[in-house]
Coordinates of C-alpha atoms in Angstrom, one line a residue:
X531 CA 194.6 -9.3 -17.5
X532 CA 195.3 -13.1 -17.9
X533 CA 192.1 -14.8 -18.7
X534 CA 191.1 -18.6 -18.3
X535 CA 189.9 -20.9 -20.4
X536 CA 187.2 -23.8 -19.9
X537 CA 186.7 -26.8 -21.6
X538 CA 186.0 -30.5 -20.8
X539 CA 188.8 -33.5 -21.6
X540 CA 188.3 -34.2 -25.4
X541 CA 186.6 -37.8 -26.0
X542 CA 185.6 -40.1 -28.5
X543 CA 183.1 -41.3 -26.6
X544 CA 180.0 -39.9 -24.5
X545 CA 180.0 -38.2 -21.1
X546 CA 177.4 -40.6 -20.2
X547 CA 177.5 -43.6 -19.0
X548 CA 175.8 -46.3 -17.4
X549 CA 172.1 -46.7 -18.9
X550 CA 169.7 -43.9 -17.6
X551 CA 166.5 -44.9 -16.6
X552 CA 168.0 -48.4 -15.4
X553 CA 169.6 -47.1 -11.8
X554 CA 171.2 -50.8 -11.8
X555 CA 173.8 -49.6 -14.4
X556 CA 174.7 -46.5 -12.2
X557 CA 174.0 -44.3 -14.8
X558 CA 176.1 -40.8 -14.6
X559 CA 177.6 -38.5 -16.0
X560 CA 181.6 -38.5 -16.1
X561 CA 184.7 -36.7 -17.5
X562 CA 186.6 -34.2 -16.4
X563 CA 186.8 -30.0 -16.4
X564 CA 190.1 -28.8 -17.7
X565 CA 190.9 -25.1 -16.6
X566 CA 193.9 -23.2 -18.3
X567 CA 195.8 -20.1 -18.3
X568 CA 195.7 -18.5 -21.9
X569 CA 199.1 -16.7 -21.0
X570 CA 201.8 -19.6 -21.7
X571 CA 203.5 -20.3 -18.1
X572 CA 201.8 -17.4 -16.0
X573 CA 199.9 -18.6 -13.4
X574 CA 196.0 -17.0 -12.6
X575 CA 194.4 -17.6 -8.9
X576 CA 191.2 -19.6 -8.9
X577 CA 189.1 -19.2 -6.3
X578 CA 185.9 -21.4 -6.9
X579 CA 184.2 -24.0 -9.0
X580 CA 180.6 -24.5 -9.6
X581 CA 179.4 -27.3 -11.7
X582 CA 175.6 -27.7 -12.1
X583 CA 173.6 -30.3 -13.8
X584 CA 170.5 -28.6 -15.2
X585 CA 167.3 -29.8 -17.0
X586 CA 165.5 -27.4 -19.3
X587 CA 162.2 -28.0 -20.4
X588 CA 160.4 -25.5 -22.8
X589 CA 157.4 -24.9 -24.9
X590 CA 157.7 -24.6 -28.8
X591 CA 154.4 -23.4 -30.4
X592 CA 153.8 -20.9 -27.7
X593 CA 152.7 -20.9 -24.2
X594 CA 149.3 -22.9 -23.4
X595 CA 148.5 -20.2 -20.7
X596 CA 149.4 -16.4 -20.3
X597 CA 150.8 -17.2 -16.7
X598 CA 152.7 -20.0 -17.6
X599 CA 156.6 -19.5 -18.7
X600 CA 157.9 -20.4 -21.9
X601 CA 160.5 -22.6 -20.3
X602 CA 161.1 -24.5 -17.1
X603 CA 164.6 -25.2 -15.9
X604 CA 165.7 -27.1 -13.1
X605 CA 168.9 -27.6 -11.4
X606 CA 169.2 -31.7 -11.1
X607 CA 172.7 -32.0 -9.7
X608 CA 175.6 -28.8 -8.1
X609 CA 178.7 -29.5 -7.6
X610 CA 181.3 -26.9 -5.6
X611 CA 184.8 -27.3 -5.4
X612 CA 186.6 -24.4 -3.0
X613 CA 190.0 -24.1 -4.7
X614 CA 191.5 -20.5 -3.5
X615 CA 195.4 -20.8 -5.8
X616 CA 197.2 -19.8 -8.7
X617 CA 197.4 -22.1 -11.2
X618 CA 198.9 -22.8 -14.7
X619 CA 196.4 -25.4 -15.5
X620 CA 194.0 -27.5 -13.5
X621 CA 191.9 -30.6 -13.9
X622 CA 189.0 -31.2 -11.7
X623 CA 186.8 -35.1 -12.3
X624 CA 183.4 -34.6 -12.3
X625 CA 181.0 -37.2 -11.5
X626 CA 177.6 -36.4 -11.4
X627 CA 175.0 -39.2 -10.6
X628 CA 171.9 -39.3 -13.7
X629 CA 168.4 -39.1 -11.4
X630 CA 166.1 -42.0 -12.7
X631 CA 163.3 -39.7 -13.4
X632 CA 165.4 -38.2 -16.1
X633 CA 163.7 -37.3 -19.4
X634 CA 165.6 -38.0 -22.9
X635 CA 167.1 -35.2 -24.7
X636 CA 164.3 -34.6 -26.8
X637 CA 162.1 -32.6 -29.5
X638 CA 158.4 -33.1 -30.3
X639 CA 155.7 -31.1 -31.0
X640 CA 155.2 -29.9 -27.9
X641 CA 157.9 -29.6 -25.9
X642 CA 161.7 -29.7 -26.2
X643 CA 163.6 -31.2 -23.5
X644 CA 167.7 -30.0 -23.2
X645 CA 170.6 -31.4 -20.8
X646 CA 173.7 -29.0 -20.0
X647 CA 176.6 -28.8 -17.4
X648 CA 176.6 -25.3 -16.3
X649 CA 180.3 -24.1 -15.4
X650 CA 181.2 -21.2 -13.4
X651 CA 184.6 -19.8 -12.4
X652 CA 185.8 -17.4 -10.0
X653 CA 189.0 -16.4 -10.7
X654 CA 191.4 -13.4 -10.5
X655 CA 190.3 -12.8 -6.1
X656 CA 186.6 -13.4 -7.0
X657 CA 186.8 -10.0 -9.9
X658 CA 186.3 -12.3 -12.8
X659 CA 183.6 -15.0 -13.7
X660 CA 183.7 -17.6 -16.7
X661 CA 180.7 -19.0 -17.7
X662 CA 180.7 -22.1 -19.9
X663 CA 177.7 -24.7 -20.5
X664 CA 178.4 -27.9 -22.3
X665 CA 175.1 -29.6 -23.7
X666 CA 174.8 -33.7 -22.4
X667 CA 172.6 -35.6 -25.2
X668 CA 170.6 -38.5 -22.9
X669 CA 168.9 -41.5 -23.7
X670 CA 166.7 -43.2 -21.5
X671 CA 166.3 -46.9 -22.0
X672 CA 163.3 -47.9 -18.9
X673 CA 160.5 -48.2 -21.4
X674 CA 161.9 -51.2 -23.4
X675 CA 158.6 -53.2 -24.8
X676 CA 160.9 -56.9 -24.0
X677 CA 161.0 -55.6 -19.8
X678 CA 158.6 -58.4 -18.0
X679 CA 156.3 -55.5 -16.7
X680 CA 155.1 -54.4 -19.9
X681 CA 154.1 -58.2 -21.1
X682 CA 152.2 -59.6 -18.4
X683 CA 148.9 -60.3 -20.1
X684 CA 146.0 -57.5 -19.3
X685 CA 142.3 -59.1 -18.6
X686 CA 139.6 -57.1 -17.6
X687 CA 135.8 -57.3 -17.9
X688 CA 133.3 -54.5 -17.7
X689 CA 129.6 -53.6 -18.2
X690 CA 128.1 -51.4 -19.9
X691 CA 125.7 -48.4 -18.3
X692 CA 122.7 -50.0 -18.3
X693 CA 124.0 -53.4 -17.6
X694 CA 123.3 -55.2 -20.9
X695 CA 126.2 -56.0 -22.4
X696 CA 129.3 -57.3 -21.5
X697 CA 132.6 -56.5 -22.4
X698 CA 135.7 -58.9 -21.8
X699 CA 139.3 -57.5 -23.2
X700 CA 142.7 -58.4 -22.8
X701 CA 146.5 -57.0 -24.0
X702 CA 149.3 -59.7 -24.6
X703 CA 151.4 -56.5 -23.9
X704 CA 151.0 -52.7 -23.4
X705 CA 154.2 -51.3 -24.9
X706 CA 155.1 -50.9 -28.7
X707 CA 158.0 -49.3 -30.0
X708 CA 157.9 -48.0 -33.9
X709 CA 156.1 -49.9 -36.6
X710 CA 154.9 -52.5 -34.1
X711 CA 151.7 -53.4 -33.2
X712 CA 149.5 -53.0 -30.5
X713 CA 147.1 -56.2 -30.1
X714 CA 143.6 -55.7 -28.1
X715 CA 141.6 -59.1 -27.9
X716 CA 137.9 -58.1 -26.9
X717 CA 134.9 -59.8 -26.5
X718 CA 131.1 -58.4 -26.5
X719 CA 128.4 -60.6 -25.0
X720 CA 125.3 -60.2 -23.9
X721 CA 124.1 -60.3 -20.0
X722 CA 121.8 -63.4 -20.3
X723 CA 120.2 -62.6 -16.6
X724 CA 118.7 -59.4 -17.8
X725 CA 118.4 -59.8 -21.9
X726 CA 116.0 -62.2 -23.3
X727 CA 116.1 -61.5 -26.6
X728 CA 120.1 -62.1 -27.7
X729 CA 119.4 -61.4 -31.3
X730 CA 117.8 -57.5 -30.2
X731 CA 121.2 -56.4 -29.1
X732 CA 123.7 -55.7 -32.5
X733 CA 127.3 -53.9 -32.3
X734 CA 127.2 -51.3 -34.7
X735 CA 131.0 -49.8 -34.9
X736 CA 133.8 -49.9 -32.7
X737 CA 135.5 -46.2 -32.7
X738 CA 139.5 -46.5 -31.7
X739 CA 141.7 -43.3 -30.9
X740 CA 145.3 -42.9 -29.3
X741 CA 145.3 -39.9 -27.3
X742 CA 148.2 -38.3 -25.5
X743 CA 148.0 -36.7 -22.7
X744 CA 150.4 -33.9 -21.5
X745 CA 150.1 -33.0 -17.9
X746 CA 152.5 -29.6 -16.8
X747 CA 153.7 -30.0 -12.8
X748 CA 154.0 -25.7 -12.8
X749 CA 153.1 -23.6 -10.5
X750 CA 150.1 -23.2 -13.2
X751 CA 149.5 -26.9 -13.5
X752 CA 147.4 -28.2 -16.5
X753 CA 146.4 -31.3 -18.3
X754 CA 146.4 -31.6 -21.8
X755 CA 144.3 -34.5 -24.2
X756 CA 144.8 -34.7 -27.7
X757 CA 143.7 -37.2 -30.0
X758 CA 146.6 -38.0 -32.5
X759 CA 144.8 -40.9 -34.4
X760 CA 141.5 -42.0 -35.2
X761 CA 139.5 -44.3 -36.8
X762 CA 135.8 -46.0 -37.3
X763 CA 135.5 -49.6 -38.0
X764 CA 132.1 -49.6 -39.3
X765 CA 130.6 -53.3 -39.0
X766 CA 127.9 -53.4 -41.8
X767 CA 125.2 -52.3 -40.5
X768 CA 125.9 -54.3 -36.5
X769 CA 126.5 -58.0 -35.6
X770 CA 124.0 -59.7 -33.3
X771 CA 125.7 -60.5 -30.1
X772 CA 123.7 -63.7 -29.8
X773 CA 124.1 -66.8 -27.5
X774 CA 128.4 -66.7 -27.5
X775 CA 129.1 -62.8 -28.5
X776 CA 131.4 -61.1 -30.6
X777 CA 135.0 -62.0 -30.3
X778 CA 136.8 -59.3 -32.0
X779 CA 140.6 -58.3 -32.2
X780 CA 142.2 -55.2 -32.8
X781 CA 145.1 -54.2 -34.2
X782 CA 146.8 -51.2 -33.2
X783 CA 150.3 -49.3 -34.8
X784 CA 151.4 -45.9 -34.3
X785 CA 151.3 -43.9 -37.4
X786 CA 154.4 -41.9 -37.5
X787 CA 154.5 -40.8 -40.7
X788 CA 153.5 -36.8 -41.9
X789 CA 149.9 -38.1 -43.4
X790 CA 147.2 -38.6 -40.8
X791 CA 146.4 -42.6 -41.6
X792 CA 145.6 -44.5 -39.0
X793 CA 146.8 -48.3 -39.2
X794 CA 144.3 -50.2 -37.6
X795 CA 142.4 -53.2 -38.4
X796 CA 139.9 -55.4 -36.9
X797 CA 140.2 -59.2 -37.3
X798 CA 137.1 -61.1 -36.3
X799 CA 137.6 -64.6 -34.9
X800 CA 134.8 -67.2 -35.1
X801 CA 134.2 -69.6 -32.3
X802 CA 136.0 -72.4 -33.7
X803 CA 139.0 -70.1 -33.7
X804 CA 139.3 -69.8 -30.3
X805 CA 138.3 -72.0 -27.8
X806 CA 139.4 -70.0 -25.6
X807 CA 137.9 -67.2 -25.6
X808 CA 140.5 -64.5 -24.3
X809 CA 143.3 -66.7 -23.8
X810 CA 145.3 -67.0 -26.9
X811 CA 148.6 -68.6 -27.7
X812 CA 151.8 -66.7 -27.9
X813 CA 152.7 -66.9 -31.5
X814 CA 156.1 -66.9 -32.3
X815 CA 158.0 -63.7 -33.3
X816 CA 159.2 -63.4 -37.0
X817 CA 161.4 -61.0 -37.2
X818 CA 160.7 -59.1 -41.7
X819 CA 163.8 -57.1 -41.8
X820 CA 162.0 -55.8 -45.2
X821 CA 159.6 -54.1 -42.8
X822 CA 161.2 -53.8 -40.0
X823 CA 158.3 -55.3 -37.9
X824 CA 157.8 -58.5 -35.7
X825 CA 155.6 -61.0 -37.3
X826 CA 153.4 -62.1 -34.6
X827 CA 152.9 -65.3 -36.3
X828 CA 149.9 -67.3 -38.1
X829 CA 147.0 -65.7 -35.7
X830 CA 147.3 -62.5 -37.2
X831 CA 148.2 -62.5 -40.9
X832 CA 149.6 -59.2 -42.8
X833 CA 147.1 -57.1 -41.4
X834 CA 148.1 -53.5 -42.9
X835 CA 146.9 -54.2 -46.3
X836 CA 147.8 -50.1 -46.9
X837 CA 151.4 -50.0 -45.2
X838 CA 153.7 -47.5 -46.5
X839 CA 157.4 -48.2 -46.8
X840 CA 158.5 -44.8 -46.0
X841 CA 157.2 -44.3 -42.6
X842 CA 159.5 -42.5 -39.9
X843 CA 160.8 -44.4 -37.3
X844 CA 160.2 -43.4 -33.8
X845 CA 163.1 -41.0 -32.6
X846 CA 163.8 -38.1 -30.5
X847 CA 161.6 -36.4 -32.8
X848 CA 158.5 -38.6 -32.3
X849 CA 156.1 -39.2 -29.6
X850 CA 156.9 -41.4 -26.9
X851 CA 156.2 -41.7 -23.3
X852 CA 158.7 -40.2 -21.2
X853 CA 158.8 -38.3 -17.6
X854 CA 160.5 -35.1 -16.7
X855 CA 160.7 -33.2 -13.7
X856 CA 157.9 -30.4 -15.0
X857 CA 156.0 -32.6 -17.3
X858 CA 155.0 -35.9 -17.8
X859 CA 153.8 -37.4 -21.9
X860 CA 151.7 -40.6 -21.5
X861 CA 149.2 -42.4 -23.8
X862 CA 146.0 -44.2 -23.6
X863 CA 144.0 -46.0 -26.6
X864 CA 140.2 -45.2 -25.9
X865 CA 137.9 -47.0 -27.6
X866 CA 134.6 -46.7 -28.2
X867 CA 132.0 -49.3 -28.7
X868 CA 128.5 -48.1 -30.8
X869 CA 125.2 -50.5 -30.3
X870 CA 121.6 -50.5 -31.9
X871 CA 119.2 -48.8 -29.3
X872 CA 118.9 -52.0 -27.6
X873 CA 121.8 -51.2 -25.7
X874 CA 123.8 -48.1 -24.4
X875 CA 127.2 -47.5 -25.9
X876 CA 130.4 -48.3 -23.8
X877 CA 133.7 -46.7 -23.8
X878 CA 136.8 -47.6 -22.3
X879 CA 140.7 -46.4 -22.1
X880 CA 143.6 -48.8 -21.8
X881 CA 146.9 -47.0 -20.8
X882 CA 149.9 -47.9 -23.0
X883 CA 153.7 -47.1 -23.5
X884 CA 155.2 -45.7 -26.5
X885 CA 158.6 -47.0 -26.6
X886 CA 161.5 -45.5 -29.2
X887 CA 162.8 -48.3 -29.6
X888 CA 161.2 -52.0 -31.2
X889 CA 161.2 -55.3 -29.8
X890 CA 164.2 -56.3 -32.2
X891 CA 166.1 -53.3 -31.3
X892 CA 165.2 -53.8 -27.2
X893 CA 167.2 -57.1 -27.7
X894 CA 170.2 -55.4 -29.3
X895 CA 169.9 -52.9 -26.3
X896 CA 169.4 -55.4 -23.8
X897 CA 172.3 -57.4 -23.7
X898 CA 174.5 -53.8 -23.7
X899 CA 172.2 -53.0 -20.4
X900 CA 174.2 -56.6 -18.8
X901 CA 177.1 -55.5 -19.7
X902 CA 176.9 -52.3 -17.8
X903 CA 175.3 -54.1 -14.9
X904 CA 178.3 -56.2 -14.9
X905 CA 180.7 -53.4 -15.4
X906 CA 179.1 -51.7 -12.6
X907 CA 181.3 -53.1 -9.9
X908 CA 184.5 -52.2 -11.2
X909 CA 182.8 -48.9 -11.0
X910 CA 182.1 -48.8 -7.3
X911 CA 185.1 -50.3 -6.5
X912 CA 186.7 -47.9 -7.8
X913 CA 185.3 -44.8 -6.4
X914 CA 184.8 -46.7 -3.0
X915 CA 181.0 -47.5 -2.6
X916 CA 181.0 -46.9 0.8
X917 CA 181.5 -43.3 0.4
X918 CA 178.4 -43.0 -1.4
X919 CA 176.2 -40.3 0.2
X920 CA 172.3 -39.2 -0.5
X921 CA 171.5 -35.3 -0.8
X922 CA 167.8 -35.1 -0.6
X923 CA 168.5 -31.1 -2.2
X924 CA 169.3 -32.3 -5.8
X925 CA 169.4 -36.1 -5.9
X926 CA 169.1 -39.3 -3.6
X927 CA 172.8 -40.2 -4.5
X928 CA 175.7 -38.0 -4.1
X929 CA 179.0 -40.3 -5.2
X930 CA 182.6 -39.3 -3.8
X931 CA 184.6 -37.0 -6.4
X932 CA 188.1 -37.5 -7.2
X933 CA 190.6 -35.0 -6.3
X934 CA 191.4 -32.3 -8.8
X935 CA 195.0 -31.7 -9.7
X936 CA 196.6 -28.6 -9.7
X937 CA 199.6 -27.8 -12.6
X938 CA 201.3 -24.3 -10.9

């Protein structure tokens, strides 16, 4: 019996193109399936061509419940292509649109997430099937910490339980990508209409912790918190609030390395510092290729007095924020605020964005993402944008497919 073989066009570079996450890049997936005869110059009927474009998401310490399977896989994008003749040798384009809710290809702790083009073939008068899957490696490039959405400055003011104190913070940003740092500016006053005595009230210890939270879209859905950094900045004994407060900042960076040290500090500002109270000047970036870190200037000085050079870099090993169709990893930096027993404690969460990539790196990235924005329109031209079509089965875009050519 003559058999088939499967394989896509050799390539020196990826299948994927565009920028996925960024739907302005038309990111997809393109190359092209070659089918041949693996008896020299006899020809073998084909009868049909599937193509899917699957997601598969799966647990890897074990399942979190009994009822819930070990994996989830999803089918994000089918092609079909009827073909029903012999052939020696055939080549079909495949063009496969990238959905925007897309998750990287990815390993963490908890879950790994895998991309593949699923191939079947039915050939010989539908009495043979090939099966082939060809693993896509994606990147995802929507959580940069330089896009304008993530540096529009945070204010926010709060009270505490019992309406004593006062709490005023603010976040020049709420994205960091590896070994950068995560600025909160707070402020801790007293509520002069209901305390007299400002000297009673005294902050004890501010508490900070990152915690991740995994929430599973299954059929057995679930929400999962985990703290994966701590740490107590114990204030001596408490601070008096007093007539003008506390004006504290905190400094934040994700500790990716093996040992389980938190970098954060606490700066404290006096009130000749900042006039401003919450509204500080944006300090100009100094880029320490020694560290690998943006300087945010003169404000802050070297903060990590501990650092360690040989800290991981964020990758698709680390923990970052990211969306897929069954899951969803997202972050939040609770922190807690301890008083005397003049006043009840406070807590608060501030969500965040754990990028994979830094600010220095996000520049690099950025001006590739232009270029495929530009390069974009020599794309629809030439598959004919008009003969774009939306499939609300798999994905809102369905683009026109080039003919496949037959070698008898």
């Amino acid at each position: 019996m003559i058999d088939l073989s499967v394989a896509l066009t050799a390539s020196n570079s990826s299948i994927v193109k565009g920028c996925s996450g960024v739907p302005g890049t038309y990111p997809r997936i393109q190359t092209k399936l070659e089918l041949r005869s693996q008896t020299p110059k006899q020809s073998i009927i084909v009868n049909n061509i599937t193509v899917r474009f699957t997601t598969t998401d799966s647990f890897i310490k074990g399942k979190p419940h009994s009822d819930v399977p070990q994996s989830f896989k999803s089918i994000r994008h089918e092609l079909n292509f009827p073909i029903d003749k012999k052939i020696v040798s055939l080549d079909v384009p495949i063009l496969i649109p990238i959905p925007r809710d897309i998750a990287p290809t990815s390993n963490n702790l908890k879950i790994e997430t895998k991309h593949n083009l699923e191939v079947e073939v039915h050939f010989n008068n539908h009495k043979s099937l090939k099966r082939e899957v060809f693993p896509v490696v994606i990147s995802t490039y929507n959580h940069l910490p330089i896009f304008g959405e993530f540096n529009e400055l945070i204010t926010k003011t709060i009270d505490s339980s019992d309406h004593k104190v006062i709490l005023e913070y603010s976040l020049p940003t709420n994205a960091i990508g590896p070994n950068e740092d995560l600025i909160i500016n707070c402020k801790v006053l007293n509520n002069q209409s209901i305390v007299k005595n400002l000297e009673k009230i005294k902050l004890k210890s501010i508490k900070v912790e990152l915690l991740e939270i995994f929430d599973c879209r299954c059929d057995r859905s679930f929400t999962k918190v985990t703290a994966l950094q701590s740490n107590t900045i114990d204030l001596n004994g408490g601070e008096q609030l007093g007539y003008d407060g506390l004006l504290k900042r905190i400094t934040f960076r994700v500790d990716q390395s093996s040992s389980s040290e938190t970098l954060i500090k606490l700066q404290t500002f006096h009130k000749h510092q900042d006039p401003s109270l919450l509204v500080f000047r944006k300090p100009e970036e100094v880029y320490d290729p020694s560290r690998n870190i943006v300087n945010t200037g003169t404000l802050i000085p070297d903060f990590i007095d501990n650092y360690k050079a040989d800290i991981q870099t964020l990758s698709s090993y680390g923990n970052f924020t990211k969306k897929s169709t069954n899951f969803q990893i997202s972050f939040e930096l609770k922190m807690s605020f301890n008083f005397n027993s003049a006043a009840k404690d406070m807590e608060l969460k501030i969500p965040i964005i754990i990028s994979n990539y830094d600010r220095v790196k996000s520049e690099k990235l950025w001006g590739w993402i232009q270029d495929e924005v530009t390069l974009k329109n020599q794309f629809l031209k030439r598959i004919n944008k008009d003969k774009i079509t939306y499939d609300q089965k798999f994905n809102p875009v369905r683009f026109p497919q080039t003919p496949y050519i037959i070698h008898e």
